[in-house]
Short mmCIF file of C-alpha atoms in Angstrom, two decimals:
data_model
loop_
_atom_site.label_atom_id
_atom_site.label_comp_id
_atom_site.label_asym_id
_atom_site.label_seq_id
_atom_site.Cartn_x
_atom_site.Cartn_y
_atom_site.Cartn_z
CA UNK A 133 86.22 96.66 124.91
CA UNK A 134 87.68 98.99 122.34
CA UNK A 135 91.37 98.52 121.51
CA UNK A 136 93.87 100.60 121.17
CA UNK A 137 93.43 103.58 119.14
CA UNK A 138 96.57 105.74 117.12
CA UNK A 139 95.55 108.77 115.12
CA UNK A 140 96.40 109.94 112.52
CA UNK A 141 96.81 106.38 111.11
CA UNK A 142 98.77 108.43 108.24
CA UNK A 143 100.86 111.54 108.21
CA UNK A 144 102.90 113.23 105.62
CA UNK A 145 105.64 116.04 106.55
CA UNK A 146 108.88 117.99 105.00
CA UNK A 147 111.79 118.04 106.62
CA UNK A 148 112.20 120.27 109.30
CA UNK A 149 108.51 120.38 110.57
CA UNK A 150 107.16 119.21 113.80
CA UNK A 151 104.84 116.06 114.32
CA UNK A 152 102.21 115.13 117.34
CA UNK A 153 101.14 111.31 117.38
CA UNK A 154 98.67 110.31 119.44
CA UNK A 155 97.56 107.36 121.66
CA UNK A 156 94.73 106.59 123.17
CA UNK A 157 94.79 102.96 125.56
CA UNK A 158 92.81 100.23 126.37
CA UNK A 159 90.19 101.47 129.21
CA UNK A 160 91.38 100.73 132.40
CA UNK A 161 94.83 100.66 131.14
CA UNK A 162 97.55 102.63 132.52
CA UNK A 163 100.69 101.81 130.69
CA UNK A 164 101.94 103.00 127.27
CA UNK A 165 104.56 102.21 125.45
CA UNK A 166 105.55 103.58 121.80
CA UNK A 167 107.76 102.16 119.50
CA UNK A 168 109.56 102.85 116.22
CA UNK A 169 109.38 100.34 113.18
CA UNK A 170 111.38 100.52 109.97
CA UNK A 171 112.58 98.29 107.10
CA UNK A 172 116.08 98.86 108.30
CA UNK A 173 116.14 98.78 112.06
CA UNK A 174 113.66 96.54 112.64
CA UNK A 175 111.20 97.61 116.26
CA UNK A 176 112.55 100.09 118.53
CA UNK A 177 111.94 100.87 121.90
CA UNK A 178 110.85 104.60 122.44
CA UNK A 179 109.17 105.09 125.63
CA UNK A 180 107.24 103.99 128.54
CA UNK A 181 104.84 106.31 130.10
CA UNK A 182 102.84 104.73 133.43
CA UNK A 183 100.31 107.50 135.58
CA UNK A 184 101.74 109.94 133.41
CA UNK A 185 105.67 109.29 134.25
CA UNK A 186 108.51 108.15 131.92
CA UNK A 187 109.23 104.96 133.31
CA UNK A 188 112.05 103.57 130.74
CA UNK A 189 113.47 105.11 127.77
CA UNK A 190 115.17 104.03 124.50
CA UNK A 191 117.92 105.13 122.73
CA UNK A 192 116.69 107.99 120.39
CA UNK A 193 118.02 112.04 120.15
CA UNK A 194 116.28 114.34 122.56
CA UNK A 195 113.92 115.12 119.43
CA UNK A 196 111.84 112.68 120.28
CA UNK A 197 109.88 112.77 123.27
CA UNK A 198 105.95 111.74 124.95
CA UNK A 199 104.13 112.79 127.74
CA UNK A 200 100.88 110.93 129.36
CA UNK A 201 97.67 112.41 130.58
CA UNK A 202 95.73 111.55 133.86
CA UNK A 203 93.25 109.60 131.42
CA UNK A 204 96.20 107.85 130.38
CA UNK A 205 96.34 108.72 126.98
CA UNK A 206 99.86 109.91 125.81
CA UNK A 207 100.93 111.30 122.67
CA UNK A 208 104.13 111.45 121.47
CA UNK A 209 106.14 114.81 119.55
CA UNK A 210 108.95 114.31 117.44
CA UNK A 211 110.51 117.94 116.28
CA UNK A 212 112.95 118.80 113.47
CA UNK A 213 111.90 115.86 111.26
CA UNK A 214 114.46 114.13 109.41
CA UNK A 215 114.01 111.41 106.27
CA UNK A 216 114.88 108.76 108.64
CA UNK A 217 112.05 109.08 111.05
CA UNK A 218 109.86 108.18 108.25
CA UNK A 219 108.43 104.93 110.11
CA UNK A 220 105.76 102.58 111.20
CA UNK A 221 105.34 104.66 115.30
CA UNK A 222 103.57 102.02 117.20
CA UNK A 223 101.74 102.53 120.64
CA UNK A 224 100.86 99.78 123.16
CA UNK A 225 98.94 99.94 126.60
CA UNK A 226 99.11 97.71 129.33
CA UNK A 227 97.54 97.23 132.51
CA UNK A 228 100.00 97.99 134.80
CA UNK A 229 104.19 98.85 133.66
CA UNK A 230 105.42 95.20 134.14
CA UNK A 231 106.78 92.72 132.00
CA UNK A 232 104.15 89.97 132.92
CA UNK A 233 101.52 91.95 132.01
CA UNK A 234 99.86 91.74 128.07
CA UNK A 235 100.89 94.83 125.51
CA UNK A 236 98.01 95.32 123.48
CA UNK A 237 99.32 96.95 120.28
CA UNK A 238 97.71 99.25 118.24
CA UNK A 239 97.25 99.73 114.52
CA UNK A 240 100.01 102.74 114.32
CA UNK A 241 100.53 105.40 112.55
CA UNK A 242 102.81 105.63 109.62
CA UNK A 243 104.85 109.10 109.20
CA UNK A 244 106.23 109.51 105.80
CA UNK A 245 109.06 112.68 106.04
CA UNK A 246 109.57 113.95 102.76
CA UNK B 48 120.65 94.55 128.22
CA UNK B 49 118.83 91.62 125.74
CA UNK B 50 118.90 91.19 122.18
CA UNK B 51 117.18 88.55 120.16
CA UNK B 52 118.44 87.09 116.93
CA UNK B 53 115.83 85.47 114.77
CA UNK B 54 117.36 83.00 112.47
CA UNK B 55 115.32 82.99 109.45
CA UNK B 56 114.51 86.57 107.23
CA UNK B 57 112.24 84.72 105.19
CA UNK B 58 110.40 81.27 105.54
CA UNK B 59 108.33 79.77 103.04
CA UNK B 60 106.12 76.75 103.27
CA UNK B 61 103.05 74.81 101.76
CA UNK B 62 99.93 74.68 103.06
CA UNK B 63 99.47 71.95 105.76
CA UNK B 64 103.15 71.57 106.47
CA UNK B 65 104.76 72.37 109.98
CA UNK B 66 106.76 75.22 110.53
CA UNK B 67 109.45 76.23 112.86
CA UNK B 68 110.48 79.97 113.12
CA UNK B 69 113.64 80.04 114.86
CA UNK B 70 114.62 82.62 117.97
CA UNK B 71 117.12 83.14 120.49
CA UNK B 72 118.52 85.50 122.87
CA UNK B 73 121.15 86.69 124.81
CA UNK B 74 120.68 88.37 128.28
CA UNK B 75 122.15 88.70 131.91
CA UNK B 76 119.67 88.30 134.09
CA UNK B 77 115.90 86.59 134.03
CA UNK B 78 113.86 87.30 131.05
CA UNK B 79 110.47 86.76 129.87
CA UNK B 80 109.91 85.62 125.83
CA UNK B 81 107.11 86.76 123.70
CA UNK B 82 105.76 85.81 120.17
CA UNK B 83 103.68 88.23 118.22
CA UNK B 84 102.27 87.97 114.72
CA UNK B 85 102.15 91.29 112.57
CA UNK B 86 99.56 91.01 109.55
CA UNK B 87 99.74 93.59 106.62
CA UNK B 88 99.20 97.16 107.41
CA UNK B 89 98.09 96.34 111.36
CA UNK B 90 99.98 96.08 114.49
CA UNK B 91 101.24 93.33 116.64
CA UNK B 92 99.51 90.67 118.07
CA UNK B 93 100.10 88.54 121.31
CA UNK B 94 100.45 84.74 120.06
CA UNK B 95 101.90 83.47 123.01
CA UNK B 96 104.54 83.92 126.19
CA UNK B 97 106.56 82.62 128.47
CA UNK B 98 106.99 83.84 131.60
CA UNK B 99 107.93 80.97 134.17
CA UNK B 100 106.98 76.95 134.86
CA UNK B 101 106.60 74.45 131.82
CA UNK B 102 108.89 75.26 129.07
CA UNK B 103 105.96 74.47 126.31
CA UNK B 104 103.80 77.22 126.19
CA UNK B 105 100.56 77.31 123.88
CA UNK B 106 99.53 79.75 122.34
CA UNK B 107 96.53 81.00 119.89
CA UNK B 108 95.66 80.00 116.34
CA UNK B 109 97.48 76.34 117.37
CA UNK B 110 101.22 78.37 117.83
CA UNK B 111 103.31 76.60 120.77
CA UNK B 112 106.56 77.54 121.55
CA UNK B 113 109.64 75.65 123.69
CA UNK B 114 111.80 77.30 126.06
CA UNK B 115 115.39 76.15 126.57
CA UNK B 116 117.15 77.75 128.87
CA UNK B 117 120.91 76.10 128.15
CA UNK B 118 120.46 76.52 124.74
CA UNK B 119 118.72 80.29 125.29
CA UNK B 120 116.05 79.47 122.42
CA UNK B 121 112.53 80.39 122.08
CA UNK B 122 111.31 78.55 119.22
CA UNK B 123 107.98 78.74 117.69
CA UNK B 124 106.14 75.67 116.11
CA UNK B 125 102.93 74.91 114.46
CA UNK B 126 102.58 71.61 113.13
CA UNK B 127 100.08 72.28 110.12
CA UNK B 128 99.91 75.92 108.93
CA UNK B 129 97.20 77.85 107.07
CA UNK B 130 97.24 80.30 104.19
CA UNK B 131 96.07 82.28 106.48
CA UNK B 132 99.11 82.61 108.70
CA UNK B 133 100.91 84.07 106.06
CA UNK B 134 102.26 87.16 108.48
CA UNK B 135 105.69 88.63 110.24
CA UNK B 136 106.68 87.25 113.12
CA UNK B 137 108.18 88.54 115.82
CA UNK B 138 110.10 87.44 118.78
CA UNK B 139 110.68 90.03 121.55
CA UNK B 140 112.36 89.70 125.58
CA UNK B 141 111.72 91.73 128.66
CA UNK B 142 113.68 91.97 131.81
CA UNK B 143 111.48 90.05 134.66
CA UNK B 144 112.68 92.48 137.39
CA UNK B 145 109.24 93.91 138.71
CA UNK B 146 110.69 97.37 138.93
CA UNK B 147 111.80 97.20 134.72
CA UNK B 148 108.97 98.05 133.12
CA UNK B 149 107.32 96.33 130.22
CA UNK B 150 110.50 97.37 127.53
CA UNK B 151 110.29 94.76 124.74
CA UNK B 152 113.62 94.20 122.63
CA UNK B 153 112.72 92.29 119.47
CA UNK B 154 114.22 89.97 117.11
CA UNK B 155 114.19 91.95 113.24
CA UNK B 156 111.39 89.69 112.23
CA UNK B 157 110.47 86.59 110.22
CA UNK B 158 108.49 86.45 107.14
CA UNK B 159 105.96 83.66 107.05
CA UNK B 160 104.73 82.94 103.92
CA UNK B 161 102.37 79.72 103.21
CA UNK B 162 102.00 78.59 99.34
CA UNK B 163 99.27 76.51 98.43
#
């Protein structure tokens, strides 16, 4: 079975711009969840998308948000990029939107804001 | 809410020695405790979890971790590591609540690194 897939893996943007991540899940999977990593604050929570619903949400500015698709994919937009959302964005699927059930991570992508 | 403090930043061993990376957390109601390994330049990787029943849980590549409830630790153990398990670690909770979603808080990480 394929494994999670992020693309781009790398992105480079100014300031200001707009940026589309995208996710695509393990097959059969119908959870995602993205997160944030950086030097400085360590892995954040963003979002958790389940048949294409928020289901939880983290603590970020209305900038960020993520929708899901009925194939489960989801991709995630952050707008008016600022110098600290230069970060590791990390996307995980699981089988169903409980704790008990395996995150399989993916490879990420890593957004550079310059 | 949860939050999880790893204890160690930075732990360096040789080859063939054990190793204990060090994690606890703090919550309100019933959690569930995860391990995952983060190798250069890739994402995370399940090593092991607890979710209820014995409080030694095994996990891959020879990783076990210990549960303790009183002392609301999660520590991970691996009683001869490899060069090879030079890595960040991470330890992360979850709410158990069916209805919570699968939310991970992590600890901020612990470098691994094995000398020869």
């Amino acid at each position: 079975k394929a494994g999670v897939t992020q693309t781009p893996r790398y992105l480079i943007k100014t300031r200001g711009q707009q940026v589309t991540l995208s996710c695509s899940p393990i097959s059969g999977h119908r959870s995602v969840s993205w997160y944030q990593q950086t030097p400085g604050q360590g892995l954040q929570f963003l979002f958790e998308y389940f048949s294409e619903t928020q289901r939880n949400k983290g603590n970020f500015p209305g900038r960020f948000s993520g929708r899901q698709f009925s194939n489960s994919r989801s991709e995630m937009n952050v707008s008016t990029l600022e110098l600290g959302d230069s970060a590791l964005y990390l996307c995980a699927s699981s089988l169903e939107a409980r704790a008990s059930y395996e995150q399989y991570f993916g490879p990420g992508t890593r957004l550079t804001v310059t | 809410a949860q939050s999880v403090t790893q204890l160690d930043s930075q732990v360096p061993v040789f080859e063939e020695a054990p190793v204990e990376l060090r994690c606890n957390y703090s919550s309100s109601v019933s959690v569930y405790l995860f391990w995952y390994v983060q190798y250069p330049n890739q994402g995370l990787q399940l090593l092991l979890k607890y979710l209820s029943g014995s409080t030694l849980v095994k996990g891959i590549n020879g990783f076990e971790a210990e549960f303790n409830k009183s002392q609301t630790s999660f520590h991970l153990r691996k009683p001869s590591v490899h060069i090879s398990d030079t890595a960040e670690y991470f330890c992360a909770v979850t709410n158990s609540r069916l209805t919570s979603g699968s939310r991970l808080t992590f600890g901020e990480g612990t470098q691994l690194t094995v000398n020869p």
